[in-house]
Coordinates of C-alpha atoms in Angstrom, one line a residue:
M12 CA 11.9 189.1 111.1
T13 CA 8.4 190.1 111.8
D14 CA 5.3 188.4 113.0
K15 CA 3.4 187.6 109.8
S16 CA 0.0 188.4 111.4
N17 CA 0.6 191.9 112.5
D18 CA 4.0 192.9 111.0
K19 CA 5.6 193.6 114.4
I20 CA 8.9 192.3 115.6
M21 CA 7.3 191.0 118.8
P22 CA 3.5 190.4 118.9
E23 CA 1.4 190.8 122.1
E24 CA 1.5 187.5 124.0
C25 CA -1.7 185.5 124.4
Q26 CA -2.5 182.5 126.6
H27 CA -3.1 180.2 123.6
T28 CA -0.6 181.8 121.2
T29 CA 2.1 179.7 119.6
Y30 CA 5.1 180.9 117.6
H31 CA 6.5 179.1 114.6
H32 CA 10.0 179.2 113.2
P33 CA 10.4 179.4 109.4
K34 CA 12.1 176.6 107.4
W35 CA 13.6 176.9 104.0
H36 CA 13.3 174.8 100.8
D37 CA 16.2 174.2 98.4
D38 CA 15.2 177.2 96.3
G39 CA 15.4 179.6 99.3
T40 CA 11.6 179.9 99.8
C41 CA 10.4 179.2 103.3
N42 CA 7.3 177.9 105.1
W43 CA 6.0 177.0 108.5
D44 CA 5.5 173.2 108.6
D45 CA 4.9 172.7 112.3
L46 CA 1.4 174.3 112.5
K47 CA -1.1 172.0 114.3
L48 CA -4.8 172.1 114.9
Q49 CA -5.9 173.2 118.4
P50 CA -9.2 172.6 120.3
K51 CA -11.7 175.2 119.4
A52 CA -12.1 176.1 123.0
F53 CA -8.5 177.3 123.1
N54 CA -9.3 180.2 120.7
A55 CA -5.7 179.7 119.7
Q56 CA -3.6 181.9 117.6
A57 CA -0.6 180.8 115.5
K58 CA 2.1 183.4 114.9
C59 CA 4.4 182.7 111.9
V60 CA 7.7 184.4 112.6
M61 CA 9.0 186.0 109.4
P62 CA 12.7 186.2 108.5
P63 CA 14.2 188.9 106.3
T64 CA 12.8 188.7 102.8
K65 CA 15.1 190.9 100.8
V66 CA 18.7 190.2 99.8
I67 CA 21.8 192.5 99.8
P68 CA 24.7 190.4 98.4
V69 CA 28.2 191.0 100.0
I70 CA 31.2 190.1 97.8
F71 CA 34.6 189.5 99.3
L72 CA 37.8 190.1 97.2
P73 CA 41.0 188.4 98.4
G74 CA 44.5 189.9 98.1
V75 CA 47.5 189.0 95.9
M76 CA 48.2 185.3 96.0
G77 CA 44.9 184.8 97.7
S78 CA 43.0 182.9 94.9
N79 CA 43.5 179.3 93.9
L80 CA 44.8 178.8 90.4
K81 CA 44.8 175.9 88.0
A82 CA 46.4 175.1 84.6
L83 CA 44.7 176.1 81.4
G84 CA 46.3 173.5 79.1
G85 CA 49.6 174.5 77.7
E86 CA 52.6 172.6 79.2
F87 CA 50.3 171.2 81.9
I88 CA 47.3 168.9 82.0
D89 CA 44.2 171.0 81.7
D90 CA 42.7 171.8 85.2
E91 CA 45.8 170.6 87.0
P92 CA 46.1 172.5 90.3
I93 CA 48.9 175.1 90.2
W94 CA 48.4 177.2 93.3
R95 CA 46.0 175.7 95.9
G96 CA 45.8 176.9 99.5
D97 CA 43.9 174.1 101.2
S98 CA 46.7 173.7 103.8
D99 CA 49.5 176.1 104.7
I100 CA 51.8 173.2 105.5
Q101 CA 51.2 171.6 102.1
V102 CA 51.7 174.9 100.3
Y103 CA 55.1 175.3 102.1
L104 CA 56.2 171.8 101.2
D105 CA 55.1 172.2 97.6
W106 CA 56.7 175.6 97.0
A107 CA 59.7 176.1 99.3
K108 CA 61.8 173.7 97.3
L109 CA 61.1 175.2 93.8
K110 CA 63.7 177.2 92.0
G111 CA 63.3 180.1 89.6
P112 CA 62.8 178.2 86.3
E113 CA 60.1 175.9 87.9
R114 CA 58.3 178.8 89.4
K115 CA 58.4 180.8 86.1
K116 CA 56.9 177.8 84.3
L117 CA 54.1 177.2 86.8
L118 CA 53.1 180.8 87.6
N119 CA 52.3 182.0 84.1
P120 CA 49.4 184.4 83.7
D121 CA 48.7 183.1 80.2
T122 CA 48.3 179.5 81.2
T123 CA 46.5 179.8 84.6
V124 CA 42.9 180.5 85.6
V125 CA 41.0 180.6 88.9
D126 CA 40.4 177.2 90.5
D127 CA 37.1 176.9 92.4
R128 CA 37.8 173.4 93.7
G129 CA 39.6 174.5 96.9
E130 CA 38.7 173.4 100.3
I131 CA 35.7 175.2 101.9
S132 CA 35.2 175.8 105.6
T133 CA 32.5 173.6 107.1
K134 CA 32.4 175.6 110.3
I135 CA 29.0 177.0 111.1
Y136 CA 28.8 179.8 113.7
S137 CA 25.1 180.6 113.2
R138 CA 22.0 178.9 114.4
I139 CA 20.6 178.6 110.9
T140 CA 23.3 177.3 108.5
D141 CA 24.1 179.3 105.4
D142 CA 25.5 176.2 103.5
G143 CA 22.8 174.1 102.0
Q144 CA 20.7 171.7 104.2
G145 CA 20.4 172.2 107.9
E146 CA 17.8 171.9 110.6
Y147 CA 15.9 174.7 109.0
G148 CA 16.7 173.9 105.3
A149 CA 18.6 175.8 102.6
L150 CA 18.7 179.4 103.6
L151 CA 21.2 180.4 101.0
P152 CA 23.0 178.9 98.0
T153 CA 25.8 176.6 99.0
R154 CA 29.2 178.1 99.9
K155 CA 30.7 176.4 96.9
A156 CA 28.1 178.1 94.6
R157 CA 29.0 181.4 96.3
G158 CA 32.7 181.0 95.3
W159 CA 34.2 180.1 98.6
G160 CA 36.3 177.4 97.0
E161 CA 38.1 180.0 94.8
V162 CA 40.3 181.4 97.7
L163 CA 43.0 180.0 99.9
H164 CA 41.3 178.0 102.7
F165 CA 44.1 178.5 105.2
S166 CA 44.1 182.3 104.7
Y167 CA 40.3 183.0 104.4
G168 CA 38.3 179.8 105.2
N169 CA 37.5 180.5 108.8
T170 CA 37.2 184.3 108.3
L171 CA 34.5 183.8 105.7
S172 CA 32.6 181.5 108.1
V173 CA 32.7 184.0 110.9
L174 CA 31.9 187.0 108.7
Q175 CA 28.9 185.2 107.2
A176 CA 27.7 184.2 110.6
A177 CA 28.0 187.8 111.8
L178 CA 25.9 189.1 108.9
L179 CA 23.2 186.6 109.8
D180 CA 23.5 186.7 113.6
D181 CA 21.2 189.6 114.5
W182 CA 18.1 188.6 112.7
Q183 CA 18.6 184.9 113.6
K184 CA 18.7 185.7 117.3
A185 CA 15.8 188.0 116.9
V186 CA 13.8 185.3 115.2
K187 CA 14.7 182.8 117.9
R188 CA 13.5 185.1 120.7
C189 CA 10.3 185.8 118.8
A190 CA 9.7 182.1 118.1
D191 CA 10.3 181.4 121.8
G192 CA 7.6 184.0 122.7
Q193 CA 10.1 186.5 124.2
R194 CA 9.7 190.2 124.0
G195 CA 12.2 192.7 122.6
L196 CA 15.9 192.6 123.3
S197 CA 17.5 190.5 125.9
E198 CA 19.1 192.1 129.0
N199 CA 22.0 189.8 128.3
P200 CA 24.0 191.4 125.4
K201 CA 25.3 188.0 124.3
E202 CA 21.8 186.8 123.5
N203 CA 21.4 189.7 121.1
G204 CA 23.2 189.8 117.7
I205 CA 26.9 190.6 117.3
V206 CA 26.2 193.8 115.3
R207 CA 23.8 194.9 118.0
Q208 CA 26.6 194.4 120.5
L209 CA 28.6 197.1 118.6
C210 CA 26.1 199.8 119.3
N211 CA 27.1 203.0 121.0
K212 CA 30.7 202.0 120.9
F213 CA 33.7 204.2 119.7
L214 CA 36.3 202.4 117.6
G215 CA 38.7 205.4 117.5
T216 CA 38.5 206.2 113.8
E217 CA 40.1 209.2 112.2
D218 CA 36.7 210.9 111.7
K219 CA 36.4 214.4 113.1
K220 CA 33.3 213.2 114.9
E221 CA 33.0 209.4 114.9
E222 CA 29.5 208.2 114.1
M223 CA 28.7 205.4 116.4
L224 CA 26.2 202.7 115.5
T225 CA 22.7 203.2 116.9
D226 CA 20.0 200.7 117.9
A227 CA 17.7 202.1 115.2
E228 CA 20.4 201.5 112.6
V229 CA 20.8 197.9 113.7
S230 CA 17.1 197.4 113.7
H231 CA 17.2 198.5 110.0
F232 CA 20.3 196.3 109.3
L233 CA 18.6 193.1 110.5
Q234 CA 15.8 193.4 108.0
F235 CA 17.9 192.0 105.2
L236 CA 19.7 188.8 104.2
Y237 CA 23.4 189.2 103.4
P238 CA 24.7 186.2 101.4
L239 CA 28.5 186.3 101.4
H240 CA 30.0 185.7 98.0
V241 CA 33.6 185.4 97.0
F242 CA 35.3 186.8 93.8
G243 CA 38.5 184.9 93.2
Y244 CA 40.7 186.3 90.4
N245 CA 43.9 185.4 88.7
W246 CA 46.4 187.5 90.8
L247 CA 49.0 187.1 88.0
E248 CA 47.1 188.8 85.2
D249 CA 46.4 192.5 84.7
N250 CA 44.2 193.9 87.5
A251 CA 42.2 195.7 84.8
V252 CA 41.2 192.4 83.3
S253 CA 40.2 191.1 86.8
A254 CA 38.1 194.3 87.2
E255 CA 36.2 193.5 84.0
K256 CA 35.5 190.0 85.3
L257 CA 34.3 191.5 88.6
V258 CA 31.8 193.7 86.8
N259 CA 30.4 190.6 85.0
Y260 CA 30.3 188.7 88.3
I261 CA 28.3 191.5 89.9
D262 CA 25.9 191.4 87.0
K263 CA 25.5 187.6 87.4
I264 CA 24.8 187.8 91.1
L265 CA 22.2 190.5 90.8
Q266 CA 20.6 188.5 88.0
D267 CA 20.5 185.4 90.1
Y268 CA 18.8 187.0 93.0
Q269 CA 16.2 188.6 90.8
S270 CA 15.2 185.1 89.5
D271 CA 12.4 183.2 91.2
E272 CA 14.4 180.0 90.6
K273 CA 17.3 181.2 92.8
H274 CA 17.6 181.7 96.5
G275 CA 16.2 184.8 98.1
H276 CA 12.9 186.5 97.8
G277 CA 14.2 189.4 95.7
L278 CA 16.8 192.1 95.9
A279 CA 16.4 194.9 98.5
V280 CA 18.3 197.1 96.0
N281 CA 19.9 196.3 92.7
K282 CA 23.4 196.7 94.1
V283 CA 26.0 194.8 96.1
I284 CA 28.5 195.6 98.9
L285 CA 32.2 194.9 98.3
V286 CA 34.6 193.9 101.1
T287 CA 38.2 193.9 99.9
H288 CA 41.6 192.7 101.1
S289 CA 44.9 194.2 99.9
M290 CA 45.2 194.1 96.1
G291 CA 41.5 193.1 95.8
G292 CA 40.8 196.8 96.7
L293 CA 42.6 197.9 93.5
V294 CA 40.4 195.5 91.4
A295 CA 37.3 196.8 93.1
R296 CA 38.2 200.5 92.7
Y297 CA 39.0 200.0 89.0
A298 CA 35.7 198.2 88.4
S299 CA 33.8 200.9 90.2
Q300 CA 35.5 204.1 89.1
I301 CA 37.1 203.2 85.7
L302 CA 34.7 200.6 84.3
G303 CA 31.5 202.3 85.5
A304 CA 30.3 199.7 88.0
K305 CA 29.8 202.4 90.7
D306 CA 26.0 202.5 90.3
K307 CA 25.9 198.7 90.9
I308 CA 27.8 199.0 94.2
L309 CA 26.1 200.2 97.4
G310 CA 29.4 200.7 99.2
I311 CA 33.0 199.4 99.5
I312 CA 35.0 198.5 102.6
H313 CA 38.8 198.4 101.9
G314 CA 41.1 196.5 104.2
V315 CA 44.9 197.4 104.0
I316 CA 44.5 198.6 100.4
P317 CA 48.0 199.4 98.8
D318 CA 46.4 202.1 96.7
L319 CA 49.6 204.1 96.0
G320 CA 51.8 201.0 96.0
S321 CA 54.6 200.0 98.4
P322 CA 58.4 199.9 98.2
A323 CA 58.0 196.3 99.5
A324 CA 57.2 195.4 95.9
Y325 CA 60.6 196.7 94.8
R326 CA 62.3 194.9 97.7
R327 CA 60.7 191.6 97.0
M328 CA 61.6 191.8 93.3
K329 CA 65.3 192.6 94.1
V330 CA 66.0 190.2 97.0
G331 CA 63.0 187.9 97.4
G332 CA 61.1 187.2 100.6
K333 CA 63.4 185.2 102.8
Q334 CA 63.4 187.9 105.5
E335 CA 59.6 187.5 105.8
G336 CA 59.7 184.0 107.2
A337 CA 57.8 181.0 105.9
A338 CA 55.4 183.1 103.9
G339 CA 58.3 184.8 102.1
I340 CA 60.0 181.4 101.4
V341 CA 56.7 180.2 99.8
M342 CA 56.6 183.4 97.8
G343 CA 60.2 183.0 96.7
K344 CA 63.1 183.4 99.1
S345 CA 65.5 185.0 96.6
A346 CA 65.5 187.2 93.5
E347 CA 66.4 184.2 91.4
E348 CA 63.1 182.5 92.5
L349 CA 60.8 185.5 92.5
M350 CA 62.0 188.0 89.9
P351 CA 61.3 185.7 86.8
V352 CA 57.7 185.3 88.0
L353 CA 57.0 188.9 88.8
A354 CA 58.6 190.3 85.6
R355 CA 55.8 188.9 83.5
A356 CA 52.9 189.1 85.9
P357 CA 51.1 192.5 85.6
A358 CA 49.1 192.5 88.8
P359 CA 52.0 192.2 91.3
M360 CA 53.9 194.8 89.4
Q361 CA 50.9 197.1 89.7
L362 CA 51.7 197.1 93.4
L363 CA 54.9 199.2 92.9
P364 CA 54.9 202.8 94.2
A365 CA 52.9 205.1 92.0
P366 CA 54.2 208.5 90.9
N367 CA 52.2 210.2 93.6
Y368 CA 53.5 207.8 96.4
K369 CA 54.7 210.1 99.2
Y370 CA 53.6 213.0 97.0
G371 CA 56.3 212.1 94.5
A372 CA 59.1 212.2 97.1
P373 CA 62.0 209.7 96.8
W374 CA 61.5 206.3 98.3
L375 CA 64.6 204.5 96.9
W376 CA 68.0 205.5 98.5
I377 CA 71.4 204.3 97.3
E378 CA 74.4 205.2 99.4
K379 CA 77.0 207.0 97.3
G380 CA 80.1 205.8 99.2
Q381 CA 81.3 209.2 100.1
P382 CA 82.6 210.2 103.5
D383 CA 79.5 212.3 104.3
G384 CA 77.3 209.3 103.6
N385 CA 75.1 211.0 101.1
Y386 CA 72.5 209.0 99.2
L387 CA 71.2 209.1 95.6
Q388 CA 67.5 209.5 96.2
L389 CA 65.0 208.3 93.6
P390 CA 62.8 209.2 91.9
K391 CA 64.2 212.7 91.5
N392 CA 61.3 214.0 89.4
G393 CA 58.4 211.9 90.6
D394 CA 58.7 209.5 87.7
P395 CA 59.5 206.0 89.0
F396 CA 58.9 204.4 85.6
N397 CA 61.7 206.2 83.7
E398 CA 64.0 206.5 86.7
I399 CA 63.7 203.1 88.2
Y400 CA 61.3 200.5 86.6
L401 CA 62.5 200.9 83.0
N402 CA 66.2 201.4 83.8
Q403 CA 68.2 198.7 82.0
T404 CA 71.8 199.7 82.9
L405 CA 72.4 200.7 86.5
W406 CA 72.9 197.9 89.1
W407 CA 69.9 198.9 91.3
K408 CA 67.5 198.6 88.3
L409 CA 64.3 196.7 89.1
Y410 CA 64.7 193.9 86.6
E411 CA 67.7 191.7 85.7
S412 CA 66.7 190.0 82.5
D413 CA 69.6 187.5 82.7
I414 CA 69.0 186.4 86.3
I415 CA 68.2 182.8 85.3
D416 CA 68.5 183.1 81.5
K417 CA 72.2 183.6 80.7
D418 CA 71.8 183.3 76.9
E419 CA 72.1 186.8 75.5
L420 CA 69.3 186.4 73.0
V421 CA 66.9 185.0 75.6
S422 CA 67.9 187.7 78.1
Q423 CA 67.3 190.5 75.5
Q424 CA 63.9 189.0 74.7
N425 CA 63.1 188.9 78.4
W426 CA 63.9 192.6 78.6
E427 CA 61.8 193.5 75.6
D428 CA 58.8 191.6 77.0
Y429 CA 59.2 193.2 80.5
N430 CA 59.6 196.7 79.0
D431 CA 56.4 196.3 77.0
L432 CA 54.6 195.1 80.1
M433 CA 55.8 197.9 82.4
D434 CA 55.5 200.7 79.8
G435 CA 52.1 199.6 78.7
T436 CA 49.9 197.4 80.9
V437 CA 51.4 198.3 84.3
R438 CA 51.8 202.0 83.7
K439 CA 48.3 202.4 82.2
F440 CA 46.7 200.7 85.2
I441 CA 48.6 202.8 87.8
F442 CA 48.1 206.1 86.0
K443 CA 44.3 205.5 85.5
L444 CA 43.7 204.5 89.1
G445 CA 45.9 207.4 90.3
K446 CA 43.5 209.9 88.6
A447 CA 40.3 208.2 89.8
N448 CA 38.4 208.9 93.0
Y449 CA 37.0 206.4 95.4
H450 CA 33.4 205.1 95.4
P451 CA 31.2 207.7 97.0
T452 CA 30.5 205.3 99.9
T453 CA 33.8 204.0 101.0
Y454 CA 35.2 202.8 104.3
V455 CA 38.9 202.1 104.8
F456 CA 40.9 200.4 107.6
Y457 CA 44.7 200.1 107.6
G458 CA 47.6 199.0 109.8
N459 CA 49.8 201.6 111.5
E460 CA 51.9 199.7 114.1
I461 CA 54.0 197.2 112.3
P462 CA 57.4 198.2 110.8
S463 CA 57.1 198.5 107.0
D464 CA 58.8 199.7 103.9
G465 CA 58.0 203.4 103.8
F466 CA 61.2 203.7 101.8
V467 CA 64.1 201.3 101.1
K468 CA 67.8 202.0 100.9
W469 CA 70.9 200.3 99.7
D470 CA 73.6 200.7 102.3
I471 CA 77.3 199.9 101.7
T472 CA 78.5 197.1 103.9
S473 CA 82.0 196.2 105.1
K474 CA 81.8 192.7 103.6
T475 CA 84.6 191.8 101.2
H476 CA 85.8 188.7 99.3
P477 CA 89.5 187.7 99.2
K478 CA 91.2 188.6 96.0
N479 CA 91.0 186.0 93.3
M480 CA 88.2 184.1 95.0
H481 CA 86.3 182.0 92.4
D482 CA 82.7 183.2 91.8
S483 CA 81.3 179.8 92.7
D484 CA 82.8 180.2 96.2
K485 CA 81.3 183.6 96.9
T486 CA 78.4 183.6 99.3
Y487 CA 76.4 186.4 100.8
P488 CA 72.9 187.0 102.2
N489 CA 70.0 187.2 99.7
N490 CA 69.5 190.9 100.5
F491 CA 73.0 191.8 99.5
H492 CA 74.1 192.9 96.1
E493 CA 77.7 192.8 94.8
V494 CA 78.7 195.7 92.6
P495 CA 82.0 195.3 90.5
L496 CA 84.6 198.1 90.9
P497 CA 87.7 198.8 88.9
F498 CA 90.9 196.8 89.5
N499 CA 89.1 193.5 90.2
R500 CA 87.4 194.9 93.3
S501 CA 83.8 194.9 94.4
R502 CA 81.5 196.6 96.9
F503 CA 78.6 195.0 98.7
Y504 CA 75.3 196.8 99.3
E505 CA 72.5 195.6 101.7
L506 CA 68.9 196.4 101.0
K507 CA 67.2 197.7 104.1
P508 CA 63.7 198.7 104.9
S509 CA 62.9 202.0 106.6
N510 CA 60.8 200.2 109.3
T511 CA 58.3 203.0 109.3
A512 CA 54.7 202.6 110.4
G513 CA 52.3 200.3 108.5
D514 CA 51.0 196.7 108.4
G515 CA 54.3 195.0 107.6
T516 CA 53.8 195.3 103.8
V517 CA 51.9 198.5 103.1
P518 CA 53.2 201.6 104.8
V519 CA 50.9 204.4 105.9
E520 CA 52.4 206.6 103.1
S521 CA 50.3 204.6 100.7
L522 CA 47.2 206.2 102.1
N523 CA 48.2 209.6 103.2
A524 CA 47.9 211.4 99.8
I525 CA 44.6 209.7 99.0
K526 CA 43.1 210.6 102.4
A527 CA 44.1 214.2 101.8
K528 CA 42.9 214.4 98.2
N529 CA 39.7 212.3 98.4
G530 CA 38.5 212.8 102.0
Y531 CA 35.1 213.8 100.9
S532 CA 34.3 210.4 99.4
I533 CA 35.7 208.3 102.2
K534 CA 33.1 208.0 105.0
S535 CA 35.4 206.7 107.7
V536 CA 39.0 205.6 108.2
L537 CA 40.3 203.3 111.0
A538 CA 44.0 202.9 111.8
T539 CA 44.6 199.8 113.8
N540 CA 47.2 197.2 114.7
V541 CA 46.7 194.6 112.0
S542 CA 49.2 192.7 109.8
H543 CA 48.8 192.8 106.1
Q544 CA 48.2 189.2 105.6
G545 CA 46.1 188.8 108.7
A546 CA 44.0 191.9 108.3
Y547 CA 40.7 189.9 108.5
D548 CA 41.9 187.2 110.8
V549 CA 39.2 186.2 113.4
K550 CA 38.6 183.0 115.4
N551 CA 34.9 183.1 116.1
L552 CA 32.0 185.5 116.7
A553 CA 33.2 186.3 120.2
D554 CA 36.6 187.1 119.0
I555 CA 35.2 189.9 116.9
H556 CA 35.2 192.0 120.1
E557 CA 39.1 191.7 120.1
R558 CA 39.3 192.7 116.4
P559 CA 38.7 196.4 115.7
A560 CA 39.1 195.7 111.9
L561 CA 36.2 193.2 111.9
Q562 CA 34.1 195.5 114.1
F563 CA 34.8 198.4 111.7
T564 CA 33.8 196.2 108.7
L565 CA 30.5 195.1 110.3
R566 CA 29.7 198.6 111.4
A567 CA 30.5 199.9 107.9
I568 CA 28.1 197.4 106.3
A569 CA 25.4 198.3 108.8
K570 CA 25.9 202.0 108.0
I571 CA 25.9 201.4 104.2
V572 CA 22.5 199.7 104.2
Q573 CA 20.8 202.6 106.0
E574 CA 19.9 204.2 102.7
V575 CA 18.1 201.0 101.5
P576 CA 14.3 201.3 102.0
L577 CA 12.4 198.4 103.6
S578 CA 9.9 198.2 100.7

């Protein structure tokens, strides 16, 4: 945002100088339509305040279950909404009542695609709106055109509005001060941009010497436009497939901003910035490091990435999510409701602990029932696939193919399909990503204060059933498992989390090995008190000051763009 006449942020004031605010057309070009003739005696000067003229697209990737899905024909009407997160209350009412067979029918990776018709936040936190027409015209393509309708509104709607406003705030406030004839920065920090307010501030990252944001870096940062795009993906299908689609999406965005017929005055650099949540980080990493999109990406910020997986994926598969409150009930409160869905959905299964989770140490403990309380600890040899995921016989196996399908032939076919999925698609993705590095410019934040599943264990309980009780009368909590014993006896096991540090879903163990191995490519790491689902939660611009994760994200973007030249 420079003065068009002399290319300075704040021109020298003159008695008869007027400053004029830019306004935008539908195609993103701008002009100054409030210029007026002045008496010759005034010797007047008109200063046209210039906004940023180069675009750096920012793409947000949601987490698992974070994208809206619709039907792709099959047993349903084409385009029928399947998973739509416009309202958390409505999602609860729609899904809490559904049983396993209904969920299996609806959540089919082969008959669902991303639905871009979800509700889009209409909240505007910036002076110049980013969503189509406003007082100053169409600054950016509409939020719908930028994919905001592809993700759950109740999870991400307001966050996207705040994040977009934060990316626009600094140059917009600078333009306003310039158009008002004011010089330099305001002595009142609130009158300067939100990123500027983060200058010279420690966040407490794990860096040996934390690099604070400087005023010079912010001055560089505010020379660009940052349109916030969203990449929704089918969170049921293989993450490798979603990564291929992400590469194509990046190409499309770059092509759009290179066109004179699209918004923006040209790219600052032929690259994008990715901001990821949870499983979206796996999609981004695969696109960057496996599919070769690294050179199209300026940098990546990963929030609560489950990069080595989490035992929570095993726990949810075996007992459902009832212990996780309303969100767990929506997900599927029991194994009967959740297991049939997950067993044929590659992406959620790719969240299981990888072979190098905890450096290959055991994360599944089964009490042996001996007086000394010893546990069978798995995997013994660092191979969770052969020891746990592909086990078909022992009671603590991951998948029960007959959980809702009692017919022997159907159950056997279920197992064969699951075995092919796990031994092929899931294993391939996890192994490939496990050998890959991070993008060379990567920033990571994660949660470290909420009890999580660093490991899980099956403990023997004292629960018993009276002898000869009919099976239909037997009841026990959803996280219990009854194991038959000889002489018409049985034993009950309870699946318990370790309650070790993490974000409530992903434990710190999922990052430790990666940080040790790939530290040279990770620019900065922040451990903070965030929940997994709410990692990017924020109320408004002012609330950013209470959200270290959001501060870290904005600072990371400002740092990433420092290598981009102004011309």
